[in-house]
Coordinates of C-alpha atoms and ligand atoms in Angstrom, one line a residue:
M42 CA 0.0 0.1 -0.2
K43 CA 2.9 2.3 1.0
K44 CA 4.7 1.7 -2.1
H45 CA 1.5 2.4 -4.1
F46 CA 1.5 5.8 -2.9
L47 CA 5.2 6.5 -3.5
L48 CA 5.4 9.3 -6.0
A49 CA 8.3 11.4 -5.6
A50 CA 11.0 12.0 -7.8
A51 CA 10.6 9.0 -10.3
L52 CA 7.2 10.6 -11.4
A53 CA 8.7 14.0 -11.7
A54 CA 11.4 12.5 -14.1
L55 CA 8.7 11.2 -16.2
L56 CA 7.4 14.7 -17.0
A57 CA 11.0 15.9 -18.0
A58 CA 10.4 16.1 -21.8
P59 CA 6.8 16.4 -23.2
A60 CA 6.2 13.0 -25.0
S61 CA 6.2 14.5 -28.3
Q62 CA 9.8 16.1 -28.0
A63 CA 11.1 12.8 -26.8
A64 CA 14.8 12.1 -28.1
P65 CA 15.0 9.3 -30.7
S66 CA 14.8 5.9 -29.4
A67 CA 15.0 2.5 -30.6
E68 CA 12.3 1.1 -28.2
A69 CA 9.2 0.5 -30.0
P70 CA 5.9 1.6 -28.7
R71 CA 3.9 -1.3 -27.1
I72 CA 0.8 -1.9 -24.8
V73 CA 1.5 -3.4 -21.4
T74 CA -0.7 -4.9 -18.8
R75 CA -0.5 -5.0 -15.2
D76 CA -3.0 -5.7 -12.5
G77 CA -5.6 -5.7 -15.3
R78 CA -4.7 -2.2 -16.3
H79 CA -3.0 -1.1 -19.4
A80 CA -0.5 1.4 -20.7
L81 CA 0.8 2.4 -24.1
L82 CA 4.4 2.7 -23.5
V83 CA 6.3 5.1 -25.7
D84 CA 10.1 5.4 -25.1
G85 CA 9.5 3.2 -22.3
K86 CA 7.1 5.1 -20.3
P87 CA 3.2 5.4 -20.3
F88 CA 2.0 7.7 -23.0
L89 CA -1.4 9.4 -23.0
I90 CA -2.7 9.9 -26.6
L91 CA -4.3 13.2 -26.8
G92 CA -5.5 12.5 -30.4
A93 CA -6.9 14.4 -33.4
Q94 CA -8.3 12.1 -36.0
A95 CA -8.4 13.8 -39.5
H96 CA -11.2 13.6 -42.0
N97 CA -11.3 10.7 -44.3
S98 CA -9.9 12.6 -47.5
S99 CA -7.3 14.6 -45.7
N100 CA -4.7 11.9 -46.4
Y101 CA -2.8 13.9 -49.3
P102 CA 0.2 16.0 -48.7
A103 CA -1.6 19.0 -50.0
A104 CA -4.4 18.8 -47.5
L105 CA -2.0 18.4 -44.3
K106 CA -1.5 22.2 -43.4
P107 CA -4.9 22.7 -41.9
V108 CA -4.5 19.3 -40.0
W109 CA -1.4 20.5 -38.4
E110 CA -3.1 23.8 -37.5
A111 CA -6.1 22.1 -35.9
A112 CA -4.0 19.6 -34.1
R113 CA -2.0 22.4 -32.7
D114 CA -5.0 24.4 -31.7
L115 CA -6.5 21.3 -29.9
K116 CA -3.0 20.8 -28.2
A117 CA -3.1 17.3 -29.5
N118 CA 0.1 15.4 -29.2
T119 CA -1.0 12.7 -31.8
V120 CA -2.6 12.8 -35.1
L121 CA -4.7 9.8 -36.5
M122 CA -4.4 9.9 -40.3
P123 CA -5.9 7.3 -43.0
V124 CA -3.3 5.7 -45.4
A125 CA -5.4 4.1 -48.0
W126 CA -4.6 1.1 -50.2
E127 CA -6.0 2.8 -53.2
Q128 CA -3.1 5.4 -52.9
V129 CA -0.1 3.2 -51.9
E130 CA -1.0 0.6 -54.5
P131 CA -2.5 2.1 -57.7
E132 CA -1.2 -0.6 -59.8
E133 CA -0.8 -4.1 -58.5
G134 CA 2.6 -4.6 -57.1
R135 CA 3.8 -1.0 -57.8
F136 CA 3.9 0.8 -54.3
D137 CA 3.9 4.5 -53.7
F138 CA 4.6 5.5 -50.2
S139 CA 5.2 9.2 -51.0
F140 CA 2.2 10.4 -48.9
V141 CA 3.6 8.4 -45.9
D142 CA 6.9 9.9 -46.1
T143 CA 5.4 13.4 -46.2
L144 CA 3.1 12.7 -43.3
V145 CA 5.9 11.4 -41.1
R146 CA 8.3 14.1 -41.8
E147 CA 5.9 16.8 -41.4
A148 CA 4.6 15.2 -38.2
R149 CA 8.0 15.4 -36.9
Q150 CA 8.5 19.0 -37.6
Q151 CA 5.2 19.7 -35.9
N152 CA 6.2 17.7 -32.9
K153 CA 3.4 15.2 -33.3
R154 CA 3.1 11.4 -33.1
L155 CA 1.2 9.5 -35.3
V156 CA -1.4 6.7 -35.5
I157 CA -1.9 5.2 -38.9
L158 CA -5.3 4.1 -40.0
W159 CA -5.1 1.3 -42.8
F160 CA -8.1 1.8 -45.2
G161 CA -7.8 -1.4 -46.8
T162 CA -10.6 -4.1 -47.6
W163 CA -13.0 -2.4 -45.4
K164 CA -13.6 1.0 -44.7
N165 CA -16.9 1.5 -42.9
T166 CA -17.6 -2.1 -44.2
S167 CA -17.4 -1.0 -47.9
A168 CA -14.4 -1.6 -50.5
Q169 CA -14.4 2.1 -51.4
Y170 CA -10.8 2.5 -50.4
T171 CA -9.5 -0.6 -52.5
P172 CA -7.5 0.2 -55.6
A173 CA -9.3 0.2 -59.0
W174 CA -7.8 -3.2 -59.8
V175 CA -9.5 -4.7 -56.8
K176 CA -12.8 -3.0 -57.5
L177 CA -13.1 -4.0 -60.9
D178 CA -12.2 -7.9 -60.7
T179 CA -15.2 -9.2 -58.6
Q180 CA -14.2 -12.6 -59.5
R181 CA -10.9 -12.5 -57.9
F182 CA -12.1 -10.3 -55.3
P183 CA -15.4 -11.5 -54.4
F184 CA -18.1 -9.7 -52.3
N185 CA -20.3 -11.4 -49.7
V186 CA -23.4 -13.1 -51.0
D187 CA -26.8 -13.6 -49.7
R188 CA -28.8 -17.0 -49.3
E189 CA -29.8 -16.5 -52.8
G190 CA -26.1 -15.9 -54.1
R191 CA -26.8 -12.2 -54.8
A192 CA -23.7 -10.0 -54.1
N193 CA -23.7 -7.7 -51.2
Y194 CA -21.6 -4.3 -51.2
S195 CA -18.9 -5.8 -48.8
L196 CA -15.9 -7.7 -49.6
S197 CA -16.0 -11.4 -48.4
P198 CA -13.6 -12.4 -45.7
F199 CA -13.5 -15.8 -47.5
G200 CA -11.9 -14.0 -50.6
A201 CA -8.5 -15.6 -50.5
E202 CA -7.0 -13.5 -53.2
T203 CA -8.3 -10.3 -51.5
L204 CA -6.6 -11.4 -48.0
K205 CA -3.4 -12.3 -49.9
A206 CA -3.4 -8.8 -51.7
D207 CA -4.5 -6.6 -48.8
K208 CA -1.9 -8.4 -46.7
R209 CA 1.0 -7.9 -49.2
A210 CA 0.0 -4.1 -49.4
F211 CA 0.0 -3.9 -45.5
V212 CA 3.2 -5.8 -45.2
A213 CA 4.7 -3.3 -47.8
L214 CA 3.5 -0.2 -45.6
M215 CA 4.8 -1.8 -42.5
S216 CA 8.2 -2.6 -44.0
H217 CA 8.2 1.1 -45.2
L218 CA 7.6 2.4 -41.6
K219 CA 10.1 0.4 -40.2
K220 CA 12.7 1.9 -42.7
L221 CA 11.5 5.3 -42.1
D222 CA 10.5 5.2 -38.5
S223 CA 12.2 2.8 -36.3
A224 CA 14.8 5.0 -35.1
Q225 CA 12.3 8.1 -34.2
R226 CA 8.9 6.1 -33.5
T227 CA 6.7 8.9 -34.8
V228 CA 4.3 6.4 -35.5
L229 CA 2.8 4.8 -32.4
M230 CA 0.1 2.4 -33.5
V231 CA -1.8 1.1 -36.4
Q232 CA -5.6 0.7 -36.8
V233 CA -6.0 -2.3 -39.3
E234 CA -9.0 -1.6 -41.5
N235 CA -11.7 0.8 -40.4
E236 CA -15.1 -0.1 -38.9
V237 CA -15.5 -3.5 -40.5
G238 CA -18.6 -5.8 -40.5
T239 CA -21.5 -5.8 -42.9
Y240 CA -24.6 -3.9 -43.0
G241 CA -27.7 -5.7 -44.3
L242 CA -26.5 -9.0 -44.4
V243 CA -25.9 -11.3 -41.5
R244 CA -22.8 -13.0 -43.0
D245 CA -21.5 -14.5 -46.3
F246 CA -23.3 -17.4 -47.7
S247 CA -20.7 -18.3 -50.6
P248 CA -19.9 -21.9 -50.7
A249 CA -16.6 -21.3 -49.1
A250 CA -18.3 -19.5 -46.2
Q251 CA -21.1 -22.2 -46.0
A252 CA -18.4 -24.9 -45.8
A253 CA -16.6 -23.2 -43.0
F254 CA -19.8 -22.6 -41.2
E255 CA -20.9 -26.0 -40.9
Q256 CA -17.5 -26.9 -39.3
P257 CA -17.0 -27.3 -35.8
V258 CA -16.5 -23.9 -33.8
P259 CA -12.8 -23.6 -33.3
A260 CA -11.6 -24.4 -29.8
A261 CA -10.0 -21.0 -29.3
V262 CA -13.4 -19.3 -29.7
L263 CA -15.2 -21.9 -27.7
A264 CA -12.8 -21.1 -25.0
R265 CA -13.7 -17.5 -24.9
Q266 CA -17.0 -16.7 -26.3
K267 CA -19.6 -18.5 -23.9
P268 CA -21.8 -21.1 -25.7
K269 CA -25.4 -20.5 -25.8
L270 CA -26.5 -24.1 -26.3
S271 CA -23.9 -26.7 -26.4
A272 CA -20.4 -26.9 -25.3
S273 CA -19.2 -28.0 -28.8
G274 CA -20.3 -28.5 -32.3
T275 CA -21.1 -26.3 -35.3
W276 CA -21.7 -22.8 -35.1
R277 CA -25.6 -23.3 -35.3
E278 CA -25.2 -26.0 -32.6
V279 CA -23.1 -24.0 -30.1
Y280 CA -24.5 -20.3 -30.9
G281 CA -28.2 -20.9 -32.0
D282 CA -29.7 -17.6 -33.2
Y283 CA -26.4 -15.9 -32.8
A284 CA -24.4 -18.3 -34.9
D285 CA -24.6 -16.3 -38.1
E286 CA -23.3 -13.1 -36.8
Y287 CA -20.6 -14.7 -34.4
F288 CA -19.4 -16.8 -37.3
H289 CA -19.0 -13.6 -39.5
A290 CA -17.2 -12.0 -36.6
W291 CA -14.9 -14.9 -36.4
A292 CA -14.2 -14.8 -40.3
I293 CA -13.6 -11.1 -40.5
A294 CA -11.3 -11.3 -37.1
R295 CA -9.1 -14.1 -38.6
Y296 CA -8.8 -12.2 -42.0
I297 CA -7.8 -8.9 -40.0
G298 CA -5.7 -10.9 -37.7
E299 CA -3.7 -12.7 -40.4
I300 CA -2.9 -9.1 -41.9
A301 CA -1.9 -7.7 -38.6
A302 CA 0.3 -10.6 -37.9
A303 CA 1.9 -10.5 -40.9
G304 CA 2.6 -6.8 -40.5
R305 CA 3.9 -7.1 -37.1
A306 CA 6.2 -9.9 -38.2
V307 CA 8.0 -7.1 -40.1
Y308 CA 7.5 -4.3 -37.9
D309 CA 6.1 -4.7 -34.5
L310 CA 3.8 -1.9 -33.5
P311 CA 0.6 -2.0 -31.4
M312 CA -2.5 -2.6 -33.5
Y313 CA -6.1 -2.5 -33.1
V314 CA -9.5 -2.5 -34.7
N315 CA -12.3 0.2 -34.2
N316 CA -16.1 -0.3 -34.7
A317 CA -19.6 1.1 -35.2
L318 CA -21.2 0.4 -31.9
R319 CA -24.1 -1.6 -31.4
N320 CA -26.6 -0.3 -28.6
P321 CA -24.6 -1.0 -25.2
L322 CA -27.8 -0.8 -23.4
E323 CA -29.6 -3.7 -25.1
Q324 CA -28.7 -6.2 -22.3
P325 CA -28.5 -9.0 -22.9
P326 CA -27.9 -8.3 -26.5
K327 CA -30.5 -9.8 -28.9
P328 CA -29.4 -11.6 -32.2
W329 CA -28.5 -9.4 -35.1
N330 CA -31.6 -7.8 -36.7
K331 CA -30.1 -5.6 -39.4
N332 CA -29.5 -3.2 -36.4
F333 CA -25.6 -2.9 -36.5
A334 CA -22.8 -4.1 -38.6
S335 CA -22.8 -7.8 -38.4
G336 CA -19.3 -9.2 -37.8
G337 CA -17.9 -5.9 -36.6
P338 CA -16.0 -6.0 -33.2
T339 CA -18.8 -4.9 -31.2
W340 CA -18.6 -5.3 -27.5
D341 CA -20.4 -8.7 -27.4
V342 CA -17.9 -10.3 -29.8
I343 CA -14.8 -8.8 -28.3
D344 CA -14.0 -12.5 -27.2
I345 CA -14.3 -13.8 -30.6
Y346 CA -11.9 -11.2 -32.0
K347 CA -9.4 -12.0 -29.1
A348 CA -9.6 -15.6 -30.0
A349 CA -9.4 -15.1 -33.9
A350 CA -7.1 -12.2 -33.9
P351 CA -4.4 -12.5 -31.3
A352 CA -2.2 -10.1 -33.2
L353 CA -4.6 -7.1 -32.2
D354 CA -4.0 -5.4 -29.0
I355 CA -7.2 -3.5 -28.7
V356 CA -10.9 -3.7 -29.8
A357 CA -11.7 0.2 -29.8
P358 CA -15.3 2.1 -29.8
D359 CA -16.1 4.9 -32.0
I360 CA -18.4 7.1 -30.0
Y361 CA -21.1 8.8 -31.8
S362 CA -24.1 8.6 -29.5
P363 CA -23.7 11.4 -27.0
E364 CA -26.4 9.9 -24.5
S365 CA -24.3 9.7 -21.3
A366 CA -25.9 6.3 -20.3
Q367 CA -24.7 5.0 -23.7
V368 CA -21.2 6.7 -23.3
E369 CA -20.6 5.3 -19.7
A370 CA -21.9 1.7 -20.8
N371 CA -19.6 1.7 -23.8
L372 CA -16.5 2.8 -21.9
R373 CA -17.4 0.0 -19.4
L374 CA -17.6 -2.6 -21.9
F375 CA -14.7 -2.0 -23.8
Q376 CA -12.5 -1.6 -20.9
R377 CA -11.3 -5.0 -19.8
A378 CA -8.4 -6.8 -18.4
D379 CA -7.7 -8.1 -21.7
N380 CA -8.5 -5.0 -23.7
A381 CA -7.3 -1.4 -23.1
L382 CA -9.6 1.4 -23.5
W383 CA -8.8 3.5 -26.5
V384 CA -11.1 5.9 -28.1
P385 CA -9.9 6.5 -31.6
E386 CA -13.1 8.5 -32.5
I387 CA -15.5 10.7 -30.6
G388 CA -17.8 13.2 -32.4
T389 CA -17.0 16.8 -32.4
K390 CA -20.3 18.2 -31.0
P391 CA -19.6 20.2 -27.9
A392 CA -21.5 17.7 -25.9
Y393 CA -18.8 15.2 -26.4
G394 CA -16.1 17.3 -24.6
R395 CA -16.9 16.5 -21.0
F396 CA -16.6 12.7 -21.7
L397 CA -12.9 13.1 -22.0
Y398 CA -12.7 13.4 -18.1
A399 CA -14.4 10.0 -18.0
M400 CA -12.2 8.4 -20.5
L401 CA -8.8 9.7 -19.2
G402 CA -10.1 9.3 -15.6
R403 CA -10.9 5.7 -16.2
G404 CA -7.4 5.0 -17.4
A405 CA -7.9 5.3 -21.4
I406 CA -4.5 5.0 -23.3
G407 CA -6.0 8.0 -25.1
V408 CA -8.9 9.6 -27.0
S409 CA -9.5 11.5 -30.3
P410 CA -12.1 13.6 -31.5
F411 CA -12.7 12.7 -35.3
G412 CA -12.7 15.2 -38.1
V413 CA -10.5 17.8 -36.5
D414 CA -8.7 19.2 -39.3
Y415 CA -10.5 22.3 -40.7
F416 CA -11.4 20.8 -44.0
D417 CA -14.4 22.5 -45.2
Y418 CA -16.7 19.5 -44.4
S419 CA -19.0 18.6 -41.6
N420 CA -20.2 15.2 -40.5
H421 CA -23.0 16.8 -38.6
P422 CA -25.3 15.4 -37.1
L423 CA -22.6 13.2 -35.9
G424 CA -20.2 15.9 -35.2
A425 CA -20.3 19.5 -35.0
T426 CA -21.8 22.0 -38.0
A427 CA -18.7 24.3 -37.7
T428 CA -15.6 23.5 -39.7
D429 CA -13.3 26.5 -38.3
K430 CA -11.6 26.6 -34.8
T431 CA -14.8 26.5 -32.8
I432 CA -14.7 22.7 -33.3
V433 CA -11.7 22.2 -31.2
E434 CA -12.8 24.4 -28.3
P435 CA -14.8 21.8 -26.2
F436 CA -11.8 19.5 -26.5
E437 CA -9.1 21.9 -26.2
R438 CA -10.4 22.9 -22.9
V439 CA -9.7 19.5 -21.5
Y440 CA -6.5 18.7 -23.3
R441 CA -5.0 21.9 -22.3
M442 CA -5.1 20.6 -18.7
F443 CA -3.7 17.1 -19.5
A444 CA -1.1 18.2 -22.1
P445 CA 1.6 19.3 -19.4
I446 CA 0.9 16.3 -17.4
Q447 CA 0.3 13.7 -20.1
R448 CA 3.2 11.5 -18.7
L449 CA 2.5 11.8 -15.2
W450 CA -1.4 11.2 -15.7
A451 CA -0.5 8.0 -18.1
Q452 CA 1.7 6.6 -15.0
W453 CA -1.2 7.3 -12.5
A454 CA -3.8 5.9 -14.6
F455 CA -1.6 2.8 -15.0
E456 CA -1.3 2.7 -11.2
G457 CA -4.8 2.6 -10.8
R458 CA -4.9 5.9 -9.0
T459 CA -7.1 7.8 -11.4
Q460 CA -10.9 8.0 -12.0
G461 CA -13.2 10.3 -14.0
I462 CA -16.7 11.1 -14.9
A463 CA -19.0 13.3 -17.0
E464 CA -22.1 14.8 -16.0
G465 CA -25.1 12.7 -16.7
D466 CA -28.0 13.8 -19.1
D467 CA -30.4 13.5 -15.9
R468 CA -28.0 16.1 -14.2
K469 CA -28.1 14.1 -11.1
P470 CA -25.4 14.0 -8.4
Q471 CA -22.8 11.2 -8.7
Q472 CA -19.8 10.0 -6.7
L473 CA -16.2 8.6 -7.1
D474 CA -15.0 6.3 -4.5
F475 CA -11.2 6.2 -3.7
P476 CA -9.7 4.2 -0.9
G477 CA -10.4 6.1 2.3
W478 CA -12.3 9.2 0.6
T479 CA -15.4 9.6 -1.8
A480 CA -15.7 12.6 -4.1
K481 CA -19.4 13.6 -4.1
L482 CA -20.4 15.4 -7.3
T483 CA -23.2 17.8 -8.0
Y484 CA -24.1 19.9 -11.2
R485 CA -25.7 22.9 -12.3
L486 CA -25.0 25.0 -8.9
G487 CA -23.7 28.4 -8.6
R488 CA -20.4 28.6 -6.8
F489 CA -21.9 30.4 -3.4
G490 CA -24.4 29.0 -1.3
E491 CA -26.6 25.8 -1.0
S492 CA -29.6 25.1 -3.2
A493 CA -31.4 24.1 0.0
W494 CA -31.6 27.9 0.9
G495 CA -34.2 28.4 -2.0
G496 CA -34.9 31.4 -4.1
E497 CA -31.9 32.5 -6.2
F498 CA -29.6 29.9 -4.7
A499 CA -31.9 27.2 -5.9
K500 CA -32.0 28.3 -9.6
P501 CA -29.5 26.5 -11.9
A502 CA -26.4 28.4 -12.6
A503 CA -26.5 30.6 -16.0
G504 CA -24.4 28.4 -18.7
T505 CA -25.6 24.9 -17.3
E506 CA -28.7 24.6 -19.6
E507 CA -27.0 21.7 -21.4
P508 CA -24.9 18.8 -19.5
G509 CA -21.4 19.9 -19.7
G510 CA -19.3 19.3 -16.4
G511 CA -17.0 16.8 -15.6
V512 CA -14.0 15.9 -13.4
A513 CA -10.9 13.7 -13.4
I514 CA -9.4 12.8 -10.2
A515 CA -5.9 11.3 -9.3
Q516 CA -5.3 10.0 -5.8
L517 CA -1.6 11.2 -5.2
G518 CA -1.3 9.9 -1.8
P519 CA -3.5 8.3 0.9
D520 CA -5.1 11.8 1.8
E521 CA -4.0 13.7 -1.3
F522 CA -5.7 14.5 -4.5
L523 CA -5.3 15.9 -7.9
L524 CA -8.7 17.5 -9.3
I525 CA -9.2 18.4 -13.1
G526 CA -12.4 19.6 -14.1
H527 CA -15.1 22.1 -14.8
R528 CA -18.8 23.0 -14.0
V529 CA -19.0 20.6 -11.0
R530 CA -19.2 21.0 -7.4
V531 CA -16.7 18.5 -5.8
R532 CA -17.0 17.6 -2.0
M533 CA -14.2 15.3 -0.7
E534 CA -15.8 13.3 2.1
P535 CA -14.2 10.6 4.4
A536 CA -15.3 7.1 3.5
A537 CA -18.2 5.8 5.6
G538 CA -17.4 5.1 9.3
T539 CA -14.3 7.5 9.2
S540 CA -13.9 11.1 9.9
G541 CA -11.9 13.4 8.0
I542 CA -11.8 17.1 6.9
M543 CA -10.2 19.1 4.0
M544 CA -7.2 20.8 4.9
R545 CA -6.0 22.7 1.9
A546 CA -6.9 23.3 -1.6
E547 CA -4.3 24.8 -3.9
Q548 CA -5.3 25.9 -7.5
G549 CA -2.1 25.3 -9.5
R550 CA -0.3 23.7 -12.4
F551 CA 2.6 21.6 -13.1
D552 CA 5.8 23.1 -14.7
D553 CA 7.9 21.4 -17.3
K554 CA 9.8 19.4 -14.7
G555 CA 6.7 17.9 -13.2
R556 CA 6.8 20.3 -10.1
W557 CA 3.7 21.5 -8.8
V558 CA 3.4 25.2 -9.1
M559 CA 0.8 26.7 -6.6
E560 CA -0.9 29.7 -8.0
R561 CA -3.4 30.1 -4.9
V562 CA -4.9 28.5 -2.0
W563 CA -8.7 28.2 -2.1
N564 CA -10.2 29.2 1.1
G565 CA -13.2 31.2 2.8
D566 CA -16.0 31.5 0.1
Q567 CA -14.0 29.5 -2.4
V568 CA -14.5 26.2 -0.1
D569 CA -17.5 27.0 2.0
Y570 CA -19.8 25.2 -0.5
G571 CA -17.5 22.5 -1.9
L572 CA -15.0 23.0 -4.6
N573 CA -16.8 24.6 -7.4
L574 CA -15.1 24.1 -10.4
P575 CA -15.9 27.0 -12.8
A576 CA -16.7 27.0 -16.7
E577 CA -13.1 26.9 -17.6
P578 CA -11.2 23.8 -16.4
V579 CA -9.0 24.4 -13.2
M580 CA -6.4 21.9 -11.5
L581 CA -6.5 21.8 -7.8
K582 CA -4.3 19.9 -5.3
V583 CA -6.2 18.9 -2.5
K584 CA -5.1 17.8 0.9
M585 CA -7.4 15.9 3.3
G586 CA -6.9 15.3 6.9
R587 CA -7.8 13.0 9.8
P588 CA -8.1 14.9 13.1
R589 CA -7.7 12.7 16.1
Ligands
DGJ672 C1 -16.9 6.6 -38.5 C2 -15.6 6.2 -39.3 O1 -14.6 5.3 -38.8 C3 -15.0 7.3 -39.7 O2 -14.0 7.0 -40.7 C4 -16.2 8.4 -40.4 O3 -16.6 7.8 -41.4 C5 -17.1 8.5 -39.4 N1 -17.7 7.4 -38.8 C6 -18.4 9.5 -39.8 O4 -17.8 10.8 -40.1

């Protein structure tokens, strides 16, 4: 326990250089797991991805300038950028990585890290990013077919030639990255394909797929994905009404897993898949009914992906439903002892900003709003309507607090010291329980007085019409906390059956050596009604005490 709370010099050293300015290193980024928690190690230390994902069509040299501008405004340390199969292999066997060269060079100039998104066989389930020579040869590169043999729009995971060709292109990309980047490690991770699965059809019914469907479920899947009906047998015998979608998940996972493994064999970077979510509140999940992309890595088939694609480190959620209950449920479902929480996409609507506290507080290895690059395009209603600087504001507000302590926070999260939460749509009080203390949270209050006093005191504070508050808390020592948040009233209370008081609340920041710089002590009005974090985030170091 004592060791757990030893912070001191070692952690200060972690902060010595911001991650993105780290000296060249030969150590590859990797995901590590301890006590059911995960960290992305970069240059050997936990790293927090404060990401900015570019729009789908920003993967060209001439489009990069506004990407860097937006990333800088956002205070992002990492840019997530597509690299499309169609652009790197325009003719079969002729590779052109000039965009990758420009991207990596400019990222270094901009002091940004990169996550590369491989848009290959599947992008949002479709074949749109495959080269023309793939699109035009439907015999060699077959689509899924329905029960009547009619082709669907999505490529079949049983297309042996498709797999071979995608894998060859991906291996060429990873070989190129190895040459280009193994000394500097600008590229941290690679996403293999993008939002896979199939809409409108539960699985491929081609003869090859049908033959595989009638085989026994592989032991690796049986060991992980709970059987519904029988302990072994064919997919139908074991999984009943879920058989088709589970089989499709297995087929796609195996396909991507083979590509990822081949890529890692040449250049071993962390790899992951993202997904268009199914409703996380439908519990237990009903069989597929055209209501999500069948076979995609939705939360209920994470085990199938783990079994069929061990080369993938993470199954990641793309968050585009702003209802707080859904966001919370998704974070809970994707954060597992065998799956690091990583949110590669979240909509840019302002309502999403507060969820960063929940993600980073829970110990996500990172997060990235999607479509942050000032391209004159808006994906409203998924994201913000604006395309200018206003889109970064709800996220910059939070990133600006974490950016200076990104390494410290990642380390604390890995040690299990951090928690975080966003204001719920119901605006109700919440709490975060730490060893020895509980943070009681209330929303919509002014900063002076108690609502129980009635009248003006009971009226919601101006600017709280929409839910917008949140807080992330790190327990630095048994009785010491770091609070980062906005628009929330925090009361630190002793755990049930114990007594304790707040001794001191310092507002401040960390300097570039990781040392705390106190700017003022909150006392009097500023603490009489709890710690009222204002509309713009603040950082408070709070010392609690236990009077005898
Ligand atoms: C999720 C996908 O992964 C992104 O590439 C993009 O298409 C968004 N949906 C919608 O803007």
